[in-house]
Amino acid sequence: QQQVKQSPQSLIVQKGGISIINCAYENTAFDYFPWYQQFPGKGPALLIAIRPDVSEKKEGRFTISFNKSAKQFSLHIMDSQPGDSATYFCAASADSNYQLIWGAGTKLIIKP
Amino acid sequence: KAGVTQTPRYLIKTRGQQVTLSCSPISGHRSVSWYQQTPGQGLQFLFEYFSETQRNKGNFPGRFSGRQFSNSRSEMNVSTLELGDSALYLCASSLEQGQYGYTFGSGTRLTVV
């Protein structure tokens, strides 16, 4: 029940296209859902996060869509650029312990 | 403002040895968390330290231990290394315990041969 399942494992998108990464969770106590971006040789960096009281959050080209009833959330990257090539992690946590449970990651490659 | 500094960046150890990894948090950050990252497994939480006390612990064997010093710097120790301990070990710091504003270091790549 603590797992966060992330798909796909890898993704290749043409420059200018939309990249979509999906995550699913089981624990209904989760109330914080961040996405992290990790470049080779670096640690993960917070990209965008959402709470379950909203269904969508947008920051620039990055959008989180959240479906509480389906217990799913996804990251959409609009107008994908080669600089977006990185590994993306979804995570989930409950405010009761602030401990993040991480998805396995998606390696995104944007082809120029 | 300096980020989270982890040393060393790379390490090669032999099975059965022990290793100590170091993490210097961002100045003013008092909480330090450690994670193990392996391909296909995402990040697995090891432990969190705040005010020199372990506040949370993940599901790892007792061979994994840590400590935090009065200046908030933290060390992580792994004894009796196994091949499966090969991973990227990440340290993250935040201002206080129980906050989401983690900043990660670049990690220490440990290879056990």
JSON list of C-alpha atoms in Angstrom, two decimals:
[
{"chain": "A", "resi": 1, "resn": "GLN", "atom": "CA", "xyz": [0.00, 0.00, 0.00]},
{"chain": "A", "resi": 2, "resn": "GLN", "atom": "CA", "xyz": [3.03, 2.22, 0.34]},
{"chain": "A", "resi": 3, "resn": "GLN", "atom": "CA", "xyz": [4.06, 1.83, -3.31]},
{"chain": "A", "resi": 4, "resn": "VAL", "atom": "CA", "xyz": [3.98, 4.42, -6.05]},
{"chain": "A", "resi": 5, "resn": "LYS", "atom": "CA", "xyz": [3.96, 2.87, -9.51]},
{"chain": "A", "resi": 6, "resn": "GLN", "atom": "CA", "xyz": [5.44, 4.94, -12.32]},
{"chain": "A", "resi": 7, "resn": "SER", "atom": "CA", "xyz": [5.23, 4.41, -16.07]},
{"chain": "A", "resi": 8, "resn": "PRO", "atom": "CA", "xyz": [6.70, 4.28, -18.60]},
{"chain": "A", "resi": 9, "resn": "GLN", "atom": "CA", "xyz": [10.22, 3.30, -17.63]},
{"chain": "A", "resi": 10, "resn": "SER", "atom": "CA", "xyz": [11.61, 5.22, -20.61]},
{"chain": "A", "resi": 11, "resn": "LEU", "atom": "CA", "xyz": [10.17, 7.63, -23.12]},
{"chain": "A", "resi": 12, "resn": "ILE", "atom": "CA", "xyz": [11.39, 9.15, -26.37]},
{"chain": "A", "resi": 13, "resn": "VAL", "atom": "CA", "xyz": [9.62, 12.28, -27.62]},
{"chain": "A", "resi": 14, "resn": "GLN", "atom": "CA", "xyz": [10.31, 14.53, -30.57]},
{"chain": "A", "resi": 15, "resn": "LYS", "atom": "CA", "xyz": [11.24, 18.14, -29.89]},
{"chain": "A", "resi": 16, "resn": "GLY", "atom": "CA", "xyz": [8.09, 20.22, -29.60]},
{"chain": "A", "resi": 17, "resn": "GLY", "atom": "CA", "xyz": [5.95, 17.26, -28.62]},
{"chain": "A", "resi": 18, "resn": "ILE", "atom": "CA", "xyz": [4.14, 16.49, -25.35]},
{"chain": "A", "resi": 19, "resn": "SER", "atom": "CA", "xyz": [5.79, 14.18, -22.83]},
{"chain": "A", "resi": 20, "resn": "ILE", "atom": "CA", "xyz": [3.44, 12.36, -20.46]},
{"chain": "A", "resi": 21, "resn": "ILE", "atom": "CA", "xyz": [4.51, 10.34, -17.42]},
{"chain": "A", "resi": 22, "resn": "ASN", "atom": "CA", "xyz": [2.02, 8.57, -15.19]},
{"chain": "A", "resi": 23, "resn": "CYS", "atom": "CA", "xyz": [1.98, 7.51, -11.56]},
{"chain": "A", "resi": 24, "resn": "ALA", "atom": "CA", "xyz": [-0.48, 5.54, -9.46]},
{"chain": "A", "resi": 25, "resn": "TYR", "atom": "CA", "xyz": [-0.71, 5.12, -5.71]},
{"chain": "A", "resi": 26, "resn": "GLU", "atom": "CA", "xyz": [-2.74, 3.07, -3.25]},
{"chain": "A", "resi": 27, "resn": "ASN", "atom": "CA", "xyz": [-2.44, 4.80, 0.10]},
{"chain": "A", "resi": 28, "resn": "THR", "atom": "CA", "xyz": [-5.35, 7.21, 0.44]},
{"chain": "A", "resi": 29, "resn": "ALA", "atom": "CA", "xyz": [-3.51, 8.98, 3.28]},
{"chain": "A", "resi": 30, "resn": "PHE", "atom": "CA", "xyz": [-1.08, 10.49, 0.77]},
{"chain": "A", "resi": 31, "resn": "ASP", "atom": "CA", "xyz": [-1.70, 14.20, 0.42]},
{"chain": "A", "resi": 32, "resn": "TYR", "atom": "CA", "xyz": [1.40, 15.60, -1.26]},
{"chain": "A", "resi": 33, "resn": "PHE", "atom": "CA", "xyz": [2.51, 14.60, -4.75]},
{"chain": "A", "resi": 34, "resn": "PRO", "atom": "CA", "xyz": [5.76, 16.07, -6.10]},
{"chain": "A", "resi": 35, "resn": "TRP", "atom": "CA", "xyz": [7.66, 15.50, -9.30]},
{"chain": "A", "resi": 36, "resn": "TYR", "atom": "CA", "xyz": [11.45, 15.61, -9.32]},
{"chain": "A", "resi": 37, "resn": "GLN", "atom": "CA", "xyz": [13.84, 16.04, -12.23]},
{"chain": "A", "resi": 38, "resn": "GLN", "atom": "CA", "xyz": [17.29, 14.47, -12.16]},
{"chain": "A", "resi": 39, "resn": "PHE", "atom": "CA", "xyz": [20.12, 15.11, -14.60]},
{"chain": "A", "resi": 40, "resn": "PRO", "atom": "CA", "xyz": [23.09, 12.72, -14.87]},
{"chain": "A", "resi": 41, "resn": "GLY", "atom": "CA", "xyz": [25.58, 13.28, -12.07]},
{"chain": "A", "resi": 42, "resn": "LYS", "atom": "CA", "xyz": [23.17, 15.39, -10.07]},
{"chain": "A", "resi": 43, "resn": "GLY", "atom": "CA", "xyz": [20.68, 14.80, -7.31]},
{"chain": "A", "resi": 44, "resn": "PRO", "atom": "CA", "xyz": [16.93, 15.12, -7.91]},
{"chain": "A", "resi": 45, "resn": "ALA", "atom": "CA", "xyz": [15.47, 18.63, -7.90]},
{"chain": "A", "resi": 46, "resn": "LEU", "atom": "CA", "xyz": [11.86, 19.51, -7.15]},
{"chain": "A", "resi": 47, "resn": "LEU", "atom": "CA", "xyz": [10.03, 20.42, -10.34]},
{"chain": "A", "resi": 48, "resn": "ILE", "atom": "CA", "xyz": [6.39, 20.85, -9.35]},
{"chain": "A", "resi": 49, "resn": "ALA", "atom": "CA", "xyz": [4.05, 19.49, -6.68]},
{"chain": "A", "resi": 50, "resn": "ILE", "atom": "CA", "xyz": [0.32, 19.21, -6.11]},
{"chain": "A", "resi": 51, "resn": "ARG", "atom": "CA", "xyz": [-2.11, 18.66, -3.25]},
{"chain": "A", "resi": 52, "resn": "PRO", "atom": "CA", "xyz": [-5.28, 16.55, -3.73]},
{"chain": "A", "resi": 53, "resn": "ASP", "atom": "CA", "xyz": [-7.60, 19.53, -3.34]},
{"chain": "A", "resi": 54, "resn": "VAL", "atom": "CA", "xyz": [-6.90, 20.60, -6.94]},
{"chain": "A", "resi": 55, "resn": "SER", "atom": "CA", "xyz": [-7.08, 18.57, -10.15]},
{"chain": "A", "resi": 56, "resn": "GLU", "atom": "CA", "xyz": [-4.40, 20.41, -12.07]},
{"chain": "A", "resi": 57, "resn": "LYS", "atom": "CA", "xyz": [-1.39, 22.62, -11.46]},
{"chain": "A", "resi": 58, "resn": "LYS", "atom": "CA", "xyz": [0.61, 24.34, -14.14]},
{"chain": "A", "resi": 59, "resn": "GLU", "atom": "CA", "xyz": [4.05, 25.93, -13.98]},
{"chain": "A", "resi": 60, "resn": "GLY", "atom": "CA", "xyz": [5.34, 27.08, -17.33]},
{"chain": "A", "resi": 61, "resn": "ARG", "atom": "CA", "xyz": [5.51, 24.10, -19.67]},
{"chain": "A", "resi": 62, "resn": "PHE", "atom": "CA", "xyz": [5.02, 21.62, -16.83]},
{"chain": "A", "resi": 63, "resn": "THR", "atom": "CA", "xyz": [1.55, 20.50, -15.68]},
{"chain": "A", "resi": 64, "resn": "ILE", "atom": "CA", "xyz": [0.47, 17.99, -13.05]},
{"chain": "A", "resi": 65, "resn": "SER", "atom": "CA", "xyz": [-2.95, 16.38, -13.58]},
{"chain": "A", "resi": 66, "resn": "PHE", "atom": "CA", "xyz": [-4.43, 14.70, -10.51]},
{"chain": "A", "resi": 67, "resn": "ASN", "atom": "CA", "xyz": [-7.30, 12.20, -10.39]},
{"chain": "A", "resi": 68, "resn": "LYS", "atom": "CA", "xyz": [-8.17, 11.51, -6.78]},
{"chain": "A", "resi": 69, "resn": "SER", "atom": "CA", "xyz": [-10.84, 8.89, -7.45]},
{"chain": "A", "resi": 70, "resn": "ALA", "atom": "CA", "xyz": [-8.51, 6.88, -9.68]},
{"chain": "A", "resi": 71, "resn": "LYS", "atom": "CA", "xyz": [-5.54, 7.49, -7.36]},
{"chain": "A", "resi": 72, "resn": "GLN", "atom": "CA", "xyz": [-3.44, 8.59, -10.31]},
{"chain": "A", "resi": 73, "resn": "PHE", "atom": "CA", "xyz": [-1.42, 11.65, -11.21]},
{"chain": "A", "resi": 74, "resn": "SER", "atom": "CA", "xyz": [0.61, 12.54, -14.24]},
{"chain": "A", "resi": 75, "resn": "LEU", "atom": "CA", "xyz": [3.22, 14.99, -15.46]},
{"chain": "A", "resi": 76, "resn": "HIS", "atom": "CA", "xyz": [2.77, 16.66, -18.82]},
{"chain": "A", "resi": 77, "resn": "ILE", "atom": "CA", "xyz": [5.65, 18.52, -20.45]},
{"chain": "A", "resi": 78, "resn": "MET", "atom": "CA", "xyz": [4.42, 20.73, -23.27]},
{"chain": "A", "resi": 79, "resn": "ASP", "atom": "CA", "xyz": [6.65, 21.78, -26.17]},
{"chain": "A", "resi": 80, "resn": "SER", "atom": "CA", "xyz": [9.33, 19.34, -24.97]},
{"chain": "A", "resi": 81, "resn": "GLN", "atom": "CA", "xyz": [12.90, 20.52, -25.49]},
{"chain": "A", "resi": 82, "resn": "PRO", "atom": "CA", "xyz": [16.23, 18.63, -25.63]},
{"chain": "A", "resi": 83, "resn": "GLY", "atom": "CA", "xyz": [17.14, 20.30, -22.32]},
{"chain": "A", "resi": 84, "resn": "ASP", "atom": "CA", "xyz": [14.22, 18.44, -20.72]},
{"chain": "A", "resi": 85, "resn": "SER", "atom": "CA", "xyz": [16.05, 15.15, -21.29]},
{"chain": "A", "resi": 86, "resn": "ALA", "atom": "CA", "xyz": [16.44, 13.77, -17.77]},
{"chain": "A", "resi": 87, "resn": "THR", "atom": "CA", "xyz": [15.05, 11.18, -15.40]},
{"chain": "A", "resi": 88, "resn": "TYR", "atom": "CA", "xyz": [11.76, 12.13, -13.80]},
{"chain": "A", "resi": 89, "resn": "PHE", "atom": "CA", "xyz": [10.51, 10.77, -10.50]},
{"chain": "A", "resi": 90, "resn": "CYS", "atom": "CA", "xyz": [7.07, 11.02, -9.01]},
{"chain": "A", "resi": 91, "resn": "ALA", "atom": "CA", "xyz": [6.65, 10.69, -5.27]},
{"chain": "A", "resi": 92, "resn": "ALA", "atom": "CA", "xyz": [3.93, 10.76, -2.64]},
{"chain": "A", "resi": 93, "resn": "SER", "atom": "CA", "xyz": [3.79, 11.51, 1.03]},
{"chain": "A", "resi": 94, "resn": "ALA", "atom": "CA", "xyz": [1.45, 12.07, 3.92]},
{"chain": "A", "resi": 95, "resn": "ASP", "atom": "CA", "xyz": [1.73, 15.15, 6.10]},
{"chain": "A", "resi": 96, "resn": "SER", "atom": "CA", "xyz": [1.68, 12.82, 9.09]},
{"chain": "A", "resi": 97, "resn": "ASN", "atom": "CA", "xyz": [5.31, 11.81, 8.52]},
{"chain": "A", "resi": 98, "resn": "TYR", "atom": "CA", "xyz": [6.62, 13.80, 5.51]},
{"chain": "A", "resi": 99, "resn": "GLN", "atom": "CA", "xyz": [8.40, 10.69, 4.27]},
{"chain": "A", "resi": 100, "resn": "LEU", "atom": "CA", "xyz": [8.44, 10.58, 0.47]},
{"chain": "A", "resi": 101, "resn": "ILE", "atom": "CA", "xyz": [7.63, 7.31, -1.28]},
{"chain": "A", "resi": 102, "resn": "TRP", "atom": "CA", "xyz": [9.21, 7.37, -4.73]},
{"chain": "A", "resi": 103, "resn": "GLY", "atom": "CA", "xyz": [8.30, 5.95, -8.10]},
{"chain": "A", "resi": 104, "resn": "ALA", "atom": "CA", "xyz": [11.00, 4.02, -9.99]},
{"chain": "A", "resi": 105, "resn": "GLY", "atom": "CA", "xyz": [11.69, 6.85, -12.44]},
{"chain": "A", "resi": 106, "resn": "THR", "atom": "CA", "xyz": [11.21, 7.57, -16.14]},
{"chain": "A", "resi": 107, "resn": "LYS", "atom": "CA", "xyz": [14.15, 8.28, -18.41]},
{"chain": "A", "resi": 108, "resn": "LEU", "atom": "CA", "xyz": [12.97, 10.91, -20.88]},
{"chain": "A", "resi": 109, "resn": "ILE", "atom": "CA", "xyz": [14.86, 11.59, -24.10]},
{"chain": "A", "resi": 110, "resn": "ILE", "atom": "CA", "xyz": [13.82, 14.49, -26.31]},
{"chain": "A", "resi": 111, "resn": "LYS", "atom": "CA", "xyz": [15.02, 14.06, -29.89]},
{"chain": "A", "resi": 112, "resn": "PRO", "atom": "CA", "xyz": [15.99, 17.27, -31.68]},
{"chain": "B", "resi": 1, "resn": "LYS", "atom": "CA", "xyz": [24.94, 30.03, -1.10]},
{"chain": "B", "resi": 2, "resn": "ALA", "atom": "CA", "xyz": [26.63, 26.63, -1.22]},
{"chain": "B", "resi": 3, "resn": "GLY", "atom": "CA", "xyz": [24.43, 23.62, -1.88]},
{"chain": "B", "resi": 4, "resn": "VAL", "atom": "CA", "xyz": [24.48, 20.23, -0.23]},
{"chain": "B", "resi": 5, "resn": "THR", "atom": "CA", "xyz": [28.00, 18.81, -0.43]},
{"chain": "B", "resi": 6, "resn": "GLN", "atom": "CA", "xyz": [28.63, 15.08, -0.45]},
{"chain": "B", "resi": 7, "resn": "THR", "atom": "CA", "xyz": [32.06, 13.50, -0.27]},
{"chain": "B", "resi": 8, "resn": "PRO", "atom": "CA", "xyz": [33.54, 11.52, -1.78]},
{"chain": "B", "resi": 9, "resn": "ARG", "atom": "CA", "xyz": [31.81, 11.57, -5.19]},
{"chain": "B", "resi": 10, "resn": "TYR", "atom": "CA", "xyz": [33.00, 8.09, -6.13]},
{"chain": "B", "resi": 11, "resn": "LEU", "atom": "CA", "xyz": [34.10, 5.14, -4.05]},
{"chain": "B", "resi": 12, "resn": "ILE", "atom": "CA", "xyz": [35.13, 1.58, -4.82]},
{"chain": "B", "resi": 13, "resn": "LYS", "atom": "CA", "xyz": [35.17, -0.89, -1.94]},
{"chain": "B", "resi": 14, "resn": "THR", "atom": "CA", "xyz": [35.63, -4.62, -1.58]},
{"chain": "B", "resi": 15, "resn": "ARG", "atom": "CA", "xyz": [32.90, -6.90, -0.26]},
{"chain": "B", "resi": 16, "resn": "GLY", "atom": "CA", "xyz": [33.13, -7.20, 3.51]},
{"chain": "B", "resi": 17, "resn": "GLN", "atom": "CA", "xyz": [34.71, -3.78, 4.03]},
{"chain": "B", "resi": 18, "resn": "GLN", "atom": "CA", "xyz": [33.00, -0.85, 5.67]},
{"chain": "B", "resi": 19, "resn": "VAL", "atom": "CA", "xyz": [32.52, 2.66, 4.29]},
{"chain": "B", "resi": 20, "resn": "THR", "atom": "CA", "xyz": [31.69, 6.13, 5.61]},
{"chain": "B", "resi": 21, "resn": "LEU", "atom": "CA", "xyz": [30.03, 8.79, 3.49]},
{"chain": "B", "resi": 22, "resn": "SER", "atom": "CA", "xyz": [29.83, 12.45, 4.42]},
{"chain": "B", "resi": 23, "resn": "CYS", "atom": "CA", "xyz": [27.18, 15.13, 3.86]},
{"chain": "B", "resi": 24, "resn": "SER", "atom": "CA", "xyz": [27.39, 18.85, 4.59]},
{"chain": "B", "resi": 25, "resn": "PRO", "atom": "CA", "xyz": [23.93, 20.43, 4.43]},
{"chain": "B", "resi": 26, "resn": "ILE", "atom": "CA", "xyz": [23.08, 23.89, 3.20]},
{"chain": "B", "resi": 27, "resn": "SER", "atom": "CA", "xyz": [24.06, 26.47, 5.79]},
{"chain": "B", "resi": 28, "resn": "GLY", "atom": "CA", "xyz": [21.20, 26.86, 8.25]},
{"chain": "B", "resi": 29, "resn": "HIS", "atom": "CA", "xyz": [19.54, 23.58, 7.35]},
{"chain": "B", "resi": 30, "resn": "ARG", "atom": "CA", "xyz": [19.19, 21.36, 10.37]},
{"chain": "B", "resi": 31, "resn": "SER", "atom": "CA", "xyz": [17.55, 18.26, 8.93]},
{"chain": "B", "resi": 32, "resn": "VAL", "atom": "CA", "xyz": [19.49, 15.72, 6.87]},
{"chain": "B", "resi": 33, "resn": "SER", "atom": "CA", "xyz": [18.02, 12.69, 5.12]},
{"chain": "B", "resi": 34, "resn": "TRP", "atom": "CA", "xyz": [19.79, 9.88, 3.33]},
{"chain": "B", "resi": 35, "resn": "TYR", "atom": "CA", "xyz": [18.53, 7.89, 0.35]},
{"chain": "B", "resi": 36, "resn": "GLN", "atom": "CA", "xyz": [19.79, 4.93, -1.65]},
{"chain": "B", "resi": 37, "resn": "GLN", "atom": "CA", "xyz": [19.20, 5.12, -5.40]},
{"chain": "B", "resi": 38, "resn": "THR", "atom": "CA", "xyz": [19.53, 2.06, -7.61]},
{"chain": "B", "resi": 39, "resn": "PRO", "atom": "CA", "xyz": [18.51, 1.64, -11.27]},
{"chain": "B", "resi": 40, "resn": "GLY", "atom": "CA", "xyz": [14.87, 0.71, -11.58]},
{"chain": "B", "resi": 41, "resn": "GLN", "atom": "CA", "xyz": [14.23, 1.05, -7.83]},
{"chain": "B", "resi": 42, "resn": "GLY", "atom": "CA", "xyz": [13.90, 4.77, -7.46]},
{"chain": "B", "resi": 43, "resn": "LEU", "atom": "CA", "xyz": [14.97, 6.27, -4.17]},
{"chain": "B", "resi": 44, "resn": "GLN", "atom": "CA", "xyz": [14.74, 4.30, -0.97]},
{"chain": "B", "resi": 45, "resn": "PHE", "atom": "CA", "xyz": [14.68, 6.23, 2.29]},
{"chain": "B", "resi": 46, "resn": "LEU", "atom": "CA", "xyz": [17.43, 5.29, 4.73]},
{"chain": "B", "resi": 47, "resn": "PHE", "atom": "CA", "xyz": [17.08, 7.69, 7.66]},
{"chain": "B", "resi": 48, "resn": "GLU", "atom": "CA", "xyz": [16.57, 11.28, 8.73]},
{"chain": "B", "resi": 49, "resn": "TYR", "atom": "CA", "xyz": [18.53, 13.18, 11.34]},
{"chain": "B", "resi": 50, "resn": "PHE", "atom": "CA", "xyz": [17.57, 16.37, 13.13]},
{"chain": "B", "resi": 51, "resn": "SER", "atom": "CA", "xyz": [19.35, 17.95, 16.10]},
{"chain": "B", "resi": 52, "resn": "GLU", "atom": "CA", "xyz": [21.82, 15.05, 16.19]},
{"chain": "B", "resi": 53, "resn": "THR", "atom": "CA", "xyz": [18.99, 12.53, 16.67]},
{"chain": "B", "resi": 54, "resn": "GLN", "atom": "CA", "xyz": [17.66, 9.96, 14.24]},
{"chain": "B", "resi": 55, "resn": "ARG", "atom": "CA", "xyz": [14.00, 10.90, 13.72]},
{"chain": "B", "resi": 56, "resn": "ASN", "atom": "CA", "xyz": [12.93, 8.44, 11.03]},
{"chain": "B", "resi": 57, "resn": "LYS", "atom": "CA", "xyz": [14.34, 5.21, 9.70]},
{"chain": "B", "resi": 58, "resn": "GLY", "atom": "CA", "xyz": [13.64, 3.28, 6.52]},
{"chain": "B", "resi": 59, "resn": "ASN", "atom": "CA", "xyz": [13.58, -0.46, 6.04]},
{"chain": "B", "resi": 60, "resn": "PHE", "atom": "CA", "xyz": [17.28, -1.20, 5.80]},
{"chain": "B", "resi": 61, "resn": "PRO", "atom": "CA", "xyz": [19.38, -3.69, 7.79]},
{"chain": "B", "resi": 62, "resn": "GLY", "atom": "CA", "xyz": [21.38, -2.60, 10.80]},
{"chain": "B", "resi": 63, "resn": "ARG", "atom": "CA", "xyz": [24.55, -2.55, 8.69]},
{"chain": "B", "resi": 64, "resn": "PHE", "atom": "CA", "xyz": [23.40, 0.90, 7.62]},
{"chain": "B", "resi": 65, "resn": "SER", "atom": "CA", "xyz": [23.85, 3.55, 10.27]},
{"chain": "B", "resi": 66, "resn": "GLY", "atom": "CA", "xyz": [24.34, 7.25, 10.50]},
{"chain": "B", "resi": 67, "resn": "ARG", "atom": "CA", "xyz": [24.93, 10.16, 12.76]},
{"chain": "B", "resi": 68, "resn": "GLN", "atom": "CA", "xyz": [24.65, 13.91, 12.79]},
{"chain": "B", "resi": 69, "resn": "PHE", "atom": "CA", "xyz": [27.04, 16.34, 14.39]},
{"chain": "B", "resi": 70, "resn": "SER", "atom": "CA", "xyz": [26.30, 19.58, 16.24]},
{"chain": "B", "resi": 71, "resn": "ASN", "atom": "CA", "xyz": [27.04, 21.59, 13.06]},
{"chain": "B", "resi": 72, "resn": "SER", "atom": "CA", "xyz": [24.35, 19.53, 11.24]},
{"chain": "B", "resi": 73, "resn": "ARG", "atom": "CA", "xyz": [26.91, 17.69, 9.11]},
{"chain": "B", "resi": 74, "resn": "SER", "atom": "CA", "xyz": [26.01, 14.04, 8.77]},
{"chain": "B", "resi": 75, "resn": "GLU", "atom": "CA", "xyz": [27.82, 10.81, 8.08]},
{"chain": "B", "resi": 76, "resn": "MET", "atom": "CA", "xyz": [26.46, 7.50, 6.90]},
{"chain": "B", "resi": 77, "resn": "ASN", "atom": "CA", "xyz": [28.22, 4.22, 7.54]},
{"chain": "B", "resi": 78, "resn": "VAL", "atom": "CA", "xyz": [27.74, 0.85, 5.90]},
{"chain": "B", "resi": 79, "resn": "SER", "atom": "CA", "xyz": [29.49, -2.13, 7.48]},
{"chain": "B", "resi": 80, "resn": "THR", "atom": "CA", "xyz": [30.20, -5.54, 5.98]},
{"chain": "B", "resi": 81, "resn": "LEU", "atom": "CA", "xyz": [29.57, -4.34, 2.44]},
{"chain": "B", "resi": 82, "resn": "GLU", "atom": "CA", "xyz": [27.66, -6.57, 0.05]},
{"chain": "B", "resi": 83, "resn": "LEU", "atom": "CA", "xyz": [27.60, -6.43, -3.75]},
{"chain": "B", "resi": 84, "resn": "GLY", "atom": "CA", "xyz": [23.98, -5.28, -3.55]},
{"chain": "B", "resi": 85, "resn": "ASP", "atom": "CA", "xyz": [25.01, -2.16, -1.67]},
{"chain": "B", "resi": 86, "resn": "SER", "atom": "CA", "xyz": [26.39, -0.71, -4.91]},
{"chain": "B", "resi": 87, "resn": "ALA", "atom": "CA", "xyz": [24.29, 2.38, -5.48]},
{"chain": "B", "resi": 88, "resn": "LEU", "atom": "CA", "xyz": [24.16, 6.14, -5.56]},
{"chain": "B", "resi": 89, "resn": "TYR", "atom": "CA", "xyz": [23.75, 7.44, -2.02]},
{"chain": "B", "resi": 90, "resn": "LEU", "atom": "CA", "xyz": [22.01, 10.78, -1.84]},
{"chain": "B", "resi": 91, "resn": "CYS", "atom": "CA", "xyz": [21.82, 13.22, 0.99]},
{"chain": "B", "resi": 92, "resn": "ALA", "atom": "CA", "xyz": [19.11, 15.87, 1.22]},
{"chain": "B", "resi": 93, "resn": "SER", "atom": "CA", "xyz": [18.80, 18.74, 3.66]},
{"chain": "B", "resi": 94, "resn": "SER", "atom": "CA", "xyz": [15.93, 20.94, 4.76]},
{"chain": "B", "resi": 95, "resn": "LEU", "atom": "CA", "xyz": [15.53, 23.78, 7.20]},
{"chain": "B", "resi": 96, "resn": "GLU", "atom": "CA", "xyz": [13.59, 21.85, 9.79]},
{"chain": "B", "resi": 97, "resn": "GLN", "atom": "CA", "xyz": [12.33, 18.34, 10.38]},
{"chain": "B", "resi": 98, "resn": "GLY", "atom": "CA", "xyz": [9.04, 17.51, 8.79]},
{"chain": "B", "resi": 99, "resn": "GLN", "atom": "CA", "xyz": [9.29, 19.77, 5.80]},
{"chain": "B", "resi": 100, "resn": "TYR", "atom": "CA", "xyz": [9.12, 19.11, 2.10]},
{"chain": "B", "resi": 101, "resn": "GLY", "atom": "CA", "xyz": [11.70, 21.64, 0.98]},
{"chain": "B", "resi": 102, "resn": "TYR", "atom": "CA", "xyz": [14.47, 19.09, 0.43]},
{"chain": "B", "resi": 103, "resn": "THR", "atom": "CA", "xyz": [17.60, 20.03, -1.47]},
{"chain": "B", "resi": 104, "resn": "PHE", "atom": "CA", "xyz": [19.63, 17.09, -2.68]},
{"chain": "B", "resi": 105, "resn": "GLY", "atom": "CA", "xyz": [23.36, 16.77, -3.05]},
{"chain": "B", "resi": 106, "resn": "SER", "atom": "CA", "xyz": [24.92, 15.18, -6.13]},
{"chain": "B", "resi": 107, "resn": "GLY", "atom": "CA", "xyz": [25.46, 11.91, -4.30]},
{"chain": "B", "resi": 108, "resn": "THR", "atom": "CA", "xyz": [28.24, 9.43, -3.66]},
{"chain": "B", "resi": 109, "resn": "ARG", "atom": "CA", "xyz": [28.51, 6.60, -6.19]},
{"chain": "B", "resi": 110, "resn": "LEU", "atom": "CA", "xyz": [29.52, 3.48, -4.23]},
{"chain": "B", "resi": 111, "resn": "THR", "atom": "CA", "xyz": [30.70, 0.41, -6.12]},
{"chain": "B", "resi": 112, "resn": "VAL", "atom": "CA", "xyz": [31.27, -2.81, -4.19]},
{"chain": "B", "resi": 113, "resn": "VAL", "atom": "CA", "xyz": [33.45, -5.39, -5.94]}
]
